[in-house]
Coordinates of C-alpha atoms and ligand atoms in Angstrom, one line a residue:
M1 CA 0.0 0.0 0.0
A2 CA 3.1 2.3 0.1
G3 CA 2.4 5.7 -1.4
K4 CA -1.3 5.2 -2.0
Y5 CA -2.4 7.8 0.6
D6 CA -1.0 11.2 1.5
V7 CA -2.9 11.4 4.8
I8 CA -4.3 8.8 7.2
V9 CA -6.9 10.0 9.6
I10 CA -7.3 7.8 12.7
G11 CA -11.0 8.0 13.7
G12 CA -14.1 9.1 11.9
G13 CA -15.5 11.4 14.5
H14 CA -17.0 14.6 13.2
N15 CA -13.7 16.3 13.5
G16 CA -11.8 13.6 11.6
L17 CA -14.4 13.8 8.8
V18 CA -14.1 17.6 8.6
A19 CA -10.3 17.3 8.4
A20 CA -10.6 14.5 5.7
A21 CA -13.0 16.6 3.6
Y22 CA -10.8 19.7 3.6
L23 CA -7.7 17.7 2.9
G24 CA -9.5 15.9 0.1
R25 CA -10.6 19.1 -1.4
A26 CA -7.0 20.3 -1.3
G27 CA -6.1 17.4 -3.6
R28 CA -4.7 15.0 -0.9
A29 CA -5.3 11.3 -1.0
V30 CA -7.0 10.6 2.3
L31 CA -7.9 7.4 4.2
V32 CA -10.1 7.6 7.3
L33 CA -10.0 4.6 9.6
E34 CA -12.8 4.2 12.1
R35 CA -12.8 1.4 14.7
R36 CA -16.6 1.4 15.1
H37 CA -19.1 0.0 12.6
L38 CA -20.2 3.6 11.7
V39 CA -18.6 7.0 11.5
G40 CA -19.4 10.0 13.7
G41 CA -17.7 9.3 17.0
A42 CA -19.8 10.8 19.8
C43 CA -22.0 12.5 17.2
V44 CA -24.1 9.6 15.7
T45 CA -27.6 8.2 15.1
E46 CA -28.2 4.6 15.8
E47 CA -31.3 2.5 15.7
T48 CA -30.8 1.3 19.3
F49 CA -34.5 0.5 19.6
P50 CA -36.4 -0.7 16.5
G51 CA -38.0 2.3 14.7
F52 CA -36.2 4.9 16.9
K53 CA -33.3 7.0 15.6
V54 CA -31.2 7.5 18.8
S55 CA -28.6 10.2 19.1
T56 CA -26.5 7.8 21.2
A57 CA -24.2 10.5 22.7
A58 CA -24.3 14.2 21.6
Y59 CA -27.9 15.3 21.3
V60 CA -28.1 19.1 20.6
N61 CA -26.3 21.4 18.2
S62 CA -25.5 25.1 17.9
L63 CA -21.7 25.3 17.9
F64 CA -21.0 23.6 14.6
R65 CA -19.2 26.2 12.4
K66 CA -21.4 27.7 9.8
E67 CA -18.3 28.2 7.6
I68 CA -17.9 24.4 7.4
V69 CA -21.6 24.0 6.5
R70 CA -21.1 26.4 3.7
D71 CA -17.7 25.2 2.4
L72 CA -18.7 21.5 2.4
D73 CA -22.3 22.2 1.1
L74 CA -23.6 20.1 4.0
R75 CA -27.2 21.0 3.4
R76 CA -27.0 19.4 0.0
H77 CA -25.8 16.3 1.8
G78 CA -28.8 16.3 4.0
F79 CA -27.7 18.2 7.1
E80 CA -30.6 20.2 8.6
V81 CA -31.0 21.8 12.1
L82 CA -34.4 22.3 13.6
A83 CA -34.4 25.2 16.0
R84 CA -36.0 24.8 19.5
S85 CA -38.0 27.4 21.1
P86 CA -38.4 27.7 24.1
S87 CA -34.9 26.3 24.7
S88 CA -35.4 25.2 28.3
F89 CA -38.0 24.2 30.8
T90 CA -37.3 23.8 34.5
P91 CA -40.1 22.5 36.8
Y92 CA -39.8 23.0 40.5
P93 CA -41.0 20.9 43.5
D94 CA -43.6 23.6 44.4
G95 CA -45.4 23.1 41.1
R96 CA -44.0 26.3 39.5
S97 CA -41.8 26.3 36.4
L98 CA -39.5 28.5 34.3
M99 CA -39.2 28.5 30.5
L100 CA -36.4 30.4 28.7
G101 CA -35.6 30.8 25.1
P102 CA -34.8 33.2 22.2
D103 CA -38.1 35.1 22.8
S104 CA -37.3 38.0 25.1
A105 CA -40.9 38.7 25.9
L106 CA -41.3 35.1 27.1
N107 CA -38.1 35.4 29.2
D108 CA -39.4 38.6 30.8
R109 CA -42.7 37.0 31.7
E110 CA -41.3 33.8 33.0
I111 CA -38.5 35.3 35.1
S112 CA -40.9 37.8 36.5
K113 CA -42.8 34.9 38.1
F114 CA -39.8 34.6 40.4
S115 CA -38.3 38.1 40.5
R116 CA -39.1 41.3 38.7
R117 CA -35.6 42.5 39.4
D118 CA -34.0 39.4 37.7
A119 CA -36.3 39.8 34.7
E120 CA -34.9 43.3 34.3
R121 CA -31.3 42.3 34.7
Y122 CA -31.5 39.2 32.4
P123 CA -31.1 41.0 29.0
R124 CA -28.0 42.8 30.5
Y125 CA -26.6 39.5 31.7
E126 CA -27.0 38.1 28.2
A127 CA -25.4 41.2 26.7
M128 CA -22.4 40.7 29.1
L129 CA -22.0 37.1 27.9
E130 CA -22.3 38.3 24.3
R131 CA -19.3 40.6 25.0
V132 CA -17.2 37.8 26.3
A133 CA -18.3 35.5 23.5
A134 CA -17.2 38.2 21.0
L135 CA -13.7 38.0 22.6
V136 CA -13.6 34.2 22.6
E137 CA -15.5 33.2 19.4
P138 CA -12.9 34.4 17.0
T139 CA -10.3 32.3 18.8
I140 CA -12.2 29.2 17.8
G141 CA -10.8 29.3 14.2
M142 CA -7.3 30.3 15.4
T143 CA -4.2 28.2 15.8
P144 CA -3.2 28.9 19.4
P145 CA 0.4 30.1 19.7
D146 CA 3.0 28.2 21.7
L147 CA 3.5 30.7 24.5
Q148 CA 7.2 29.8 25.0
R149 CA 8.2 29.9 21.3
P150 CA 5.4 31.9 19.7
G151 CA 7.3 32.9 16.5
L152 CA 6.1 35.8 14.4
R153 CA 2.7 34.2 13.6
G154 CA 2.1 33.5 17.3
L155 CA 3.1 37.0 18.3
M156 CA 0.7 38.4 15.8
T157 CA -2.1 36.2 17.2
L158 CA -1.3 37.4 20.8
F159 CA -1.2 41.0 19.6
G160 CA -4.6 40.6 18.0
L161 CA -6.0 39.0 21.2
G162 CA -4.5 41.8 23.3
R163 CA -6.3 44.4 21.1
A164 CA -9.6 42.6 21.3
Y165 CA -9.2 42.5 25.1
R166 CA -8.4 46.2 25.2
R167 CA -11.6 46.9 23.2
L168 CA -13.6 45.4 26.1
G169 CA -12.7 48.5 28.1
A170 CA -14.5 48.5 31.5
G171 CA -15.9 45.0 30.7
A172 CA -12.4 43.4 30.7
S173 CA -12.3 42.4 34.3
E174 CA -15.8 40.8 34.0
A175 CA -14.5 38.9 31.0
V176 CA -11.5 37.5 33.0
E177 CA -13.9 36.4 35.7
V178 CA -16.1 34.5 33.2
L179 CA -13.0 32.9 31.6
T180 CA -11.5 31.7 34.9
G181 CA -14.0 32.1 37.7
A182 CA -16.8 30.2 39.3
A183 CA -20.3 30.2 37.7
R184 CA -21.9 30.6 41.1
D185 CA -20.1 33.8 42.1
I186 CA -21.3 35.4 38.8
L187 CA -24.9 34.2 39.0
D188 CA -25.2 35.2 42.7
R189 CA -24.1 38.7 41.8
W190 CA -26.4 39.1 38.9
F191 CA -29.6 37.4 40.2
E192 CA -31.6 36.7 43.4
S193 CA -34.0 33.9 42.2
P194 CA -32.7 30.4 43.0
E195 CA -34.8 29.1 40.2
L196 CA -33.2 31.2 37.5
K197 CA -29.7 30.7 38.9
S198 CA -30.0 26.9 38.9
T199 CA -31.3 26.8 35.3
L200 CA -28.5 29.0 34.1
A201 CA -25.9 27.1 36.1
T202 CA -26.6 23.9 34.2
D203 CA -24.7 25.4 31.2
A204 CA -21.6 25.6 33.4
I205 CA -21.4 22.1 34.6
I206 CA -22.2 20.1 31.5
G207 CA -19.6 17.4 31.0
A208 CA -17.6 18.7 34.0
M209 CA -16.6 17.0 37.1
A210 CA -17.1 20.2 39.0
S211 CA -19.8 22.1 40.8
P212 CA -20.9 25.7 40.0
S213 CA -18.9 27.1 43.0
M214 CA -15.6 25.8 41.5
P215 CA -13.3 28.2 39.6
G216 CA -13.3 27.5 35.9
T217 CA -17.0 26.6 35.6
A218 CA -18.1 30.1 34.4
Y219 CA -16.3 29.5 31.1
V220 CA -19.0 27.4 29.6
L221 CA -21.8 29.9 30.6
F222 CA -21.3 31.8 27.4
H223 CA -22.0 28.7 25.3
H224 CA -25.6 29.8 26.1
V225 CA -25.2 32.8 23.7
M226 CA -22.7 31.3 21.3
G227 CA -23.3 29.5 18.1
E228 CA -26.4 29.8 16.1
T229 CA -29.2 28.0 14.3
D230 CA -30.6 29.4 11.0
G231 CA -28.7 32.7 11.6
R232 CA -30.2 33.2 15.1
R233 CA -27.5 33.6 17.7
G234 CA -27.5 31.4 20.8
V235 CA -30.3 29.2 19.5
W236 CA -29.7 25.5 19.9
G237 CA -31.4 22.9 17.7
Y238 CA -31.9 19.2 17.0
V239 CA -30.3 17.7 13.9
R240 CA -33.0 16.2 11.7
G241 CA -32.8 12.4 11.9
G242 CA -30.5 12.7 15.0
M243 CA -27.0 13.9 15.4
G244 CA -25.8 11.4 12.8
G245 CA -27.5 13.6 10.2
L246 CA -24.4 15.8 10.6
T247 CA -21.8 13.1 10.4
Q248 CA -23.4 11.3 7.6
A249 CA -23.4 14.6 5.6
L250 CA -19.8 15.1 6.5
A251 CA -18.9 11.6 5.4
A252 CA -20.7 12.2 2.1
A253 CA -18.8 15.5 1.6
A254 CA -15.5 13.8 2.5
R255 CA -16.1 11.0 0.0
E256 CA -17.1 13.5 -2.7
A257 CA -13.8 15.2 -2.0
G258 CA -12.1 11.9 -2.7
A259 CA -11.5 10.6 0.8
E260 CA -11.8 6.8 1.4
I261 CA -13.6 5.9 4.6
R262 CA -13.3 2.5 6.3
C263 CA -15.2 1.4 9.3
E264 CA -14.4 -1.5 11.6
A265 CA -10.7 -0.6 11.1
E266 CA -9.1 -0.1 14.4
V267 CA -5.7 1.4 14.4
E268 CA -3.4 -0.4 16.9
R269 CA -0.2 1.4 16.3
I270 CA 1.2 4.6 14.7
L271 CA 4.3 3.7 12.6
V272 CA 7.3 5.9 13.3
D273 CA 10.4 6.0 11.2
R274 CA 13.4 8.0 12.5
G275 CA 11.1 10.4 14.4
R276 CA 8.6 10.8 11.5
A277 CA 5.1 9.4 11.1
A278 CA 5.2 6.7 8.5
G279 CA 1.7 5.2 8.6
V280 CA -0.5 3.0 10.8
A281 CA -0.9 -0.7 11.7
L282 CA -4.4 -2.0 12.2
A283 CA -5.6 -4.5 14.8
S284 CA -6.3 -6.8 11.8
G285 CA -2.6 -6.8 11.0
E286 CA -2.9 -4.6 7.9
E287 CA -0.5 -1.7 7.5
H288 CA -1.0 1.5 5.6
R289 CA 1.8 4.0 4.8
A290 CA 1.5 7.8 4.7
T291 CA 3.8 10.6 5.7
I292 CA 1.0 12.4 7.4
V293 CA -1.1 10.9 10.1
A294 CA -3.9 12.9 11.8
S295 CA -5.3 11.4 15.0
N296 CA -9.0 12.1 15.9
A297 CA -8.5 10.0 19.1
D298 CA -7.8 11.7 22.4
A299 CA -4.3 12.6 23.5
H300 CA -4.1 9.7 26.0
V301 CA -5.1 7.1 23.4
T302 CA -2.9 8.7 20.7
F303 CA 0.3 9.1 22.7
T304 CA 0.2 6.3 25.3
R305 CA -1.6 3.5 23.4
L306 CA -0.9 4.0 19.7
L307 CA 2.7 5.0 20.2
G308 CA 5.5 3.4 22.3
R309 CA 6.8 5.5 25.2
A310 CA 10.3 5.4 23.5
D311 CA 8.8 7.3 20.5
L312 CA 8.2 10.4 22.6
P313 CA 10.2 12.8 24.8
A314 CA 9.8 12.1 28.5
D315 CA 8.7 15.6 29.4
F316 CA 6.0 15.5 26.7
L317 CA 4.8 12.2 28.0
A318 CA 4.8 13.5 31.6
A319 CA 2.6 16.4 30.4
V320 CA 0.2 14.0 28.6
D321 CA 0.0 11.9 31.8
R322 CA -1.1 15.1 33.7
I323 CA -4.1 15.8 31.4
S324 CA -7.3 15.6 33.4
Y325 CA -10.0 13.3 32.1
A326 CA -12.1 13.6 35.2
S327 CA -15.7 13.1 34.3
A328 CA -19.1 12.3 35.9
S329 CA -21.5 12.2 33.0
L330 CA -24.0 9.4 32.2
K331 CA -26.5 9.2 29.4
I332 CA -29.8 7.3 29.3
N333 CA -31.6 7.0 25.9
V334 CA -35.3 6.3 26.5
A335 CA -38.1 5.1 24.1
L336 CA -41.4 6.4 25.3
A337 CA -45.0 5.4 24.8
E338 CA -46.2 9.0 25.7
L339 CA -44.8 12.3 26.7
P340 CA -44.1 13.3 30.3
D341 CA -47.1 14.8 32.0
F342 CA -45.5 17.5 34.2
R343 CA -47.3 18.5 37.4
A344 CA -46.1 22.1 36.6
V345 CA -47.5 22.2 33.0
P346 CA -49.9 19.2 32.6
G347 CA -50.5 17.5 29.3
I348 CA -49.2 14.7 27.2
E349 CA -49.8 16.4 23.8
P350 CA -46.6 18.1 22.6
G351 CA -46.3 21.5 24.3
P352 CA -43.6 24.1 24.8
Q353 CA -42.5 22.3 28.0
H354 CA -41.4 19.3 25.9
R355 CA -39.5 21.2 23.2
G356 CA -36.3 22.4 24.9
T357 CA -34.0 21.0 27.5
I358 CA -35.9 19.9 30.6
H359 CA -33.8 20.6 33.7
I360 CA -34.2 18.8 37.0
C361 CA -32.2 20.9 39.4
P362 CA -34.2 23.2 41.7
D363 CA -31.5 25.4 43.1
L364 CA -27.7 25.8 43.3
D365 CA -27.3 24.0 46.6
Y366 CA -29.0 21.0 45.0
I367 CA -26.3 20.9 42.3
E368 CA -23.6 21.4 45.0
R369 CA -24.9 18.4 47.0
A370 CA -25.2 16.3 43.9
Y371 CA -21.5 17.1 43.2
D372 CA -20.5 16.4 46.8
D373 CA -21.6 12.8 46.4
A374 CA -19.5 12.5 43.3
K375 CA -16.5 14.1 44.9
Y376 CA -16.4 11.1 47.3
G377 CA -16.8 8.6 44.5
R378 CA -20.6 8.1 44.9
P379 CA -23.2 8.5 42.2
S380 CA -25.4 11.5 43.2
E381 CA -28.2 10.6 45.5
R382 CA -30.3 13.3 43.8
P383 CA -28.7 13.8 40.4
V384 CA -29.0 16.7 38.0
L385 CA -31.0 15.7 34.9
E386 CA -31.1 17.4 31.5
C387 CA -33.7 15.8 29.3
T388 CA -34.5 16.5 25.7
I389 CA -37.3 15.0 23.6
P390 CA -36.2 15.6 19.9
S391 CA -39.3 13.7 18.6
V392 CA -41.4 16.6 19.6
V393 CA -39.6 18.8 17.1
D394 CA -38.5 16.1 14.6
P395 CA -41.1 13.4 14.2
T396 CA -38.6 11.4 12.0
V397 CA -36.7 10.0 15.0
A398 CA -39.6 8.0 16.5
P399 CA -42.5 5.8 15.2
P400 CA -45.9 7.7 15.0
G401 CA -47.3 8.3 18.5
R402 CA -44.0 7.4 20.2
H403 CA -41.3 9.6 21.6
L404 CA -37.6 9.5 22.2
M405 CA -35.9 11.1 25.3
S406 CA -32.2 11.8 25.9
M407 CA -31.5 12.0 29.6
F408 CA -28.1 13.5 30.3
V409 CA -27.2 12.9 34.0
Q410 CA -24.7 14.4 36.4
Y411 CA -23.0 13.4 38.6
A412 CA -21.9 9.8 37.9
P413 CA -18.2 9.7 38.8
Y414 CA -16.1 7.5 36.5
S415 CA -14.1 6.4 39.6
L416 CA -16.3 4.9 42.2
A417 CA -15.4 4.5 45.8
E418 CA -17.3 1.3 46.0
G419 CA -18.7 -1.2 43.5
T420 CA -18.5 -1.1 39.7
W421 CA -20.5 0.7 37.0
D422 CA -21.6 -2.6 35.7
A423 CA -23.3 -3.2 39.0
W424 CA -24.5 0.4 39.4
R425 CA -25.8 0.8 35.8
E426 CA -29.5 -0.2 36.2
P427 CA -30.0 0.8 39.9
F428 CA -28.7 4.3 39.1
A429 CA -30.9 4.6 36.0
D430 CA -33.9 3.6 38.3
R431 CA -32.9 6.4 40.6
C432 CA -32.9 8.9 37.8
F433 CA -36.3 7.7 36.6
A434 CA -37.8 7.9 40.1
L435 CA -36.6 11.5 40.3
L436 CA -38.2 12.5 37.1
D437 CA -41.4 10.7 38.3
E438 CA -41.6 13.3 41.1
Y439 CA -42.1 16.0 38.5
A440 CA -43.9 13.9 35.8
P441 CA -45.7 11.0 37.5
N442 CA -46.4 9.1 34.3
F443 CA -42.8 9.0 33.2
S444 CA -41.6 5.5 34.4
R445 CA -44.7 3.7 33.3
S446 CA -44.4 5.3 29.8
V447 CA -40.9 3.8 29.2
I448 CA -40.8 1.2 26.4
A449 CA -37.0 0.6 26.4
R450 CA -33.8 2.3 27.7
Q451 CA -30.1 2.3 27.0
V452 CA -27.8 3.3 29.9
L453 CA -24.4 4.6 29.0
T454 CA -22.3 4.9 32.2
P455 CA -19.0 6.7 32.1
V456 CA -17.3 3.4 31.6
D457 CA -19.6 2.6 28.7
I458 CA -18.8 6.0 27.2
E459 CA -15.2 5.1 27.4
R460 CA -15.6 1.6 25.9
T461 CA -18.0 2.7 23.1
F462 CA -16.2 5.8 21.9
N463 CA -12.7 5.2 23.2
L464 CA -12.9 8.3 25.3
T465 CA -10.4 8.1 28.2
G466 CA -12.1 8.2 31.6
G467 CA -15.5 8.6 29.9
N468 CA -14.7 12.3 29.5
I469 CA -17.1 13.5 26.8
F470 CA -14.8 16.3 25.6
Q471 CA -11.6 14.3 25.1
G472 CA -10.2 16.0 28.2
A473 CA -11.6 18.4 30.7
M474 CA -12.5 21.9 29.4
T475 CA -10.9 23.8 32.3
P476 CA -8.8 27.0 31.8
G477 CA -5.6 25.0 32.3
Q478 CA -6.5 22.7 29.4
L479 CA -7.7 25.3 26.8
F480 CA -6.3 27.3 24.0
S481 CA -2.4 27.3 24.2
F482 CA -2.6 24.6 26.9
R483 CA -4.6 22.1 24.9
P484 CA -3.6 19.3 24.7
V485 CA -0.4 20.3 26.7
P486 CA 1.6 23.5 26.9
G487 CA 4.3 23.8 24.2
H488 CA 2.6 21.4 21.8
T489 CA -0.4 23.3 20.5
G490 CA -1.1 24.1 16.9
Y491 CA -2.2 20.5 16.2
R492 CA 1.5 19.4 15.8
T493 CA 3.1 16.8 18.0
P494 CA 6.7 15.9 18.8
I495 CA 6.6 13.4 15.9
R496 CA 6.9 15.1 12.6
G497 CA 4.0 14.4 10.3
L498 CA 1.7 13.4 13.3
Y499 CA -1.1 15.8 14.1
L500 CA -4.1 15.9 16.4
C501 CA -7.3 16.7 14.6
G502 CA -10.0 16.2 17.2
A503 CA -11.5 17.6 20.4
A504 CA -8.2 16.8 22.2
A505 CA -6.8 19.9 20.5
H506 CA -8.0 23.6 20.5
P507 CA -10.9 24.5 20.9
G508 CA -11.8 21.2 22.5
G509 CA -15.1 19.3 22.9
G510 CA -18.5 20.0 21.6
V511 CA -19.8 19.4 18.1
M512 CA -18.0 22.4 16.5
G513 CA -15.9 20.9 13.7
A514 CA -13.2 23.5 14.5
P515 CA -10.4 21.2 15.6
G516 CA -10.7 19.3 12.4
W517 CA -10.9 22.4 10.3
N518 CA -7.9 24.1 12.0
A519 CA -5.8 20.9 11.8
A520 CA -6.4 20.5 8.1
R521 CA -5.3 24.1 7.6
E522 CA -2.1 23.6 9.6
I523 CA -1.3 20.3 7.8
L524 CA -1.7 22.0 4.4
R525 CA 0.4 25.0 5.6
D526 CA 3.3 22.6 6.7
R527 CA 3.1 20.8 3.4
R528 CA 3.4 24.0 1.4
R529 CA 6.4 25.0 3.6
L530 CA 8.1 21.7 3.5
G531 CA 7.2 21.0 -0.1
Ligands
FAD1 C1 -22.7 11.4 26.1 C2 -22.2 12.6 25.3 C3 -23.1 13.7 25.1 C4 -22.6 14.8 24.5 N1 -23.5 15.8 24.2 C5 -23.2 16.9 23.4 C6 -24.1 17.8 22.8 O1 -25.3 17.6 23.1 N2 -23.7 18.8 22.1 C7 -22.3 19.0 21.8 O2 -22.0 19.9 21.1 N3 -21.4 18.1 22.2 C8 -21.8 17.0 23.0 N4 -20.9 16.1 23.4 C9 -19.5 16.3 23.1 C10 -19.2 16.0 21.6 O3 -19.9 14.9 21.2 C11 -17.7 15.7 21.4 O4 -16.9 16.7 22.0 C12 -17.4 15.5 19.9 O5 -18.2 14.5 19.4 C13 -15.9 15.3 19.7 O6 -15.7 15.0 18.3 P1 -14.4 14.4 17.8 O7 -14.6 14.1 16.3 O8 -13.3 15.3 18.1 O9 -14.1 13.0 18.6 P2 -15.0 11.8 18.9 O10 -16.4 12.1 18.7 O11 -14.5 11.3 20.2 O12 -14.6 10.8 17.7 C14 -13.3 10.1 17.8 C15 -13.4 8.9 16.9 O13 -12.2 8.2 16.8 C16 -12.4 6.8 16.8 N5 -11.2 6.1 17.3 C17 -10.6 6.3 18.5 N6 -9.5 5.5 18.6 C18 -9.4 4.9 17.4 C19 -8.5 3.9 16.9 N7 -7.5 3.4 17.6 N8 -8.7 3.5 15.6 C20 -9.7 3.9 14.8 N9 -10.6 4.8 15.3 C21 -10.5 5.3 16.6 C22 -13.6 6.7 17.8 O14 -14.3 5.4 17.6 C23 -14.5 7.9 17.4 O15 -15.3 7.5 16.3 C24 -21.3 14.9 24.0 C25 -20.4 13.8 24.2 C26 -20.9 12.7 24.8 C27 -20.0 11.5 25.0

């Protein structure tokens, strides 16, 4: 096979596919090797229950780059996002509820039920997050500079960032707090209503092994205003046909650009020849040669499992060993005979309460206590639930009259103090269902089937170290120039010709496509430079 491919992409996650499509369009011969039976990584649709199109892992979209949709003509390949409005519904134990979304009149009405003062402040809070997002969003498409050896290009990037920061003027210190501080401090300062604060805090803890009072959690708050659906900022949506609608469109675009994609092709080893990437060896024994290898697997898998320790400098390996993969996320996919009938907003006909994310987390202390359990290695006694029912907006994902729920649960710590996740899987899912029953008493009896993905199942299914849904924690010390490790950003690695092209690299996790897009650009830049 020598010389057949210019680039081998390890892993067909959405970022690997984005990289493959851009490299293919630039005239490179690309081979994508995916270990699972389908491409998409954590962004897939599978028929887990007959007749249901289940988004096995990721379940909502807003962050995917519109530039990639345009460049790769993804709509022609079937990609469509269905906006959700309202975007969230939080029922409370006293029978009240809060709905929020892109409709500012609705937000004002709903927040006023709890605090008139908070309703007045809410648009200003969103404007503050917008200002921070305006600072951060342009960095998504950047190659982060190596802070120790920035070179001219890195210095220009840093200069541009410095200017953008200066433009924030008086808002600069607030921006620093959002980028590094605790969500709780910020929310406590802005608002008085426990109901509003807990709903907003859920943004900050998604996928994190952290509570809102911990520094670093505020960073994700502005995802709330970031991204867009159909040109509307901050609006999250469901992908028609499930999240795999995006990755199937990406695969079609990559194939159209000439890339070859093979599933059930697990890479066992990255071949290195005199410090240079030389190809890959598959678990099947097959070998493929190429001078460029781009890994969509996480940094731990790429550097400690696919390479020998002798292939890499000791200080680099020590930094890789320090990457935090702490996680406490669990996902339950549920086929339903009928919609949840909430005490707060009764009815089993599709209503606004079913369209957005349904939060079960009455106040900030509830979230803190849920985290406290996890801190000591116990699954939360009273977990935080985020439920979405895409079938209400997209009828194609469930048979007529049936519904599909995605229940994202925190905290389910990967490392348990006692027992195993194989033993905890079903009892913990029962606990989550009993909790939702308190708010919607018909829930458990409407369940037709369920699939429980514990952190260990997430690790096994998607090859995500520690079950971390973002290929490494999204904490300030692991972002931008520190992702995956300081001194090795820019998608390059200590092995020439070996690149990272997935969420392990800047800007990290979430269905954005940016790591794959940026990596392809850097690979092409190096090729041009090296000839
Ligand atoms: C349960 C869960 C829920 C989430 N919810 C959301 C959400 O709603 N919205 C959102 O924006 N983000 C969400 N995320 C995060 C988001 O899905 C990920 O950050 C994103 O999918 C990362 O994409 P990727 O292409 O970089 O990597 P991955 O999706 O991790 O893909 C990597 C691919 O590489 C393959 N691979 C690994 N090792 C090898 C090997 N040795 N040989 C061959 N192939 C290999 C894997 O099988 C996988 O297909 C969620 C993640 C999870 C797990």
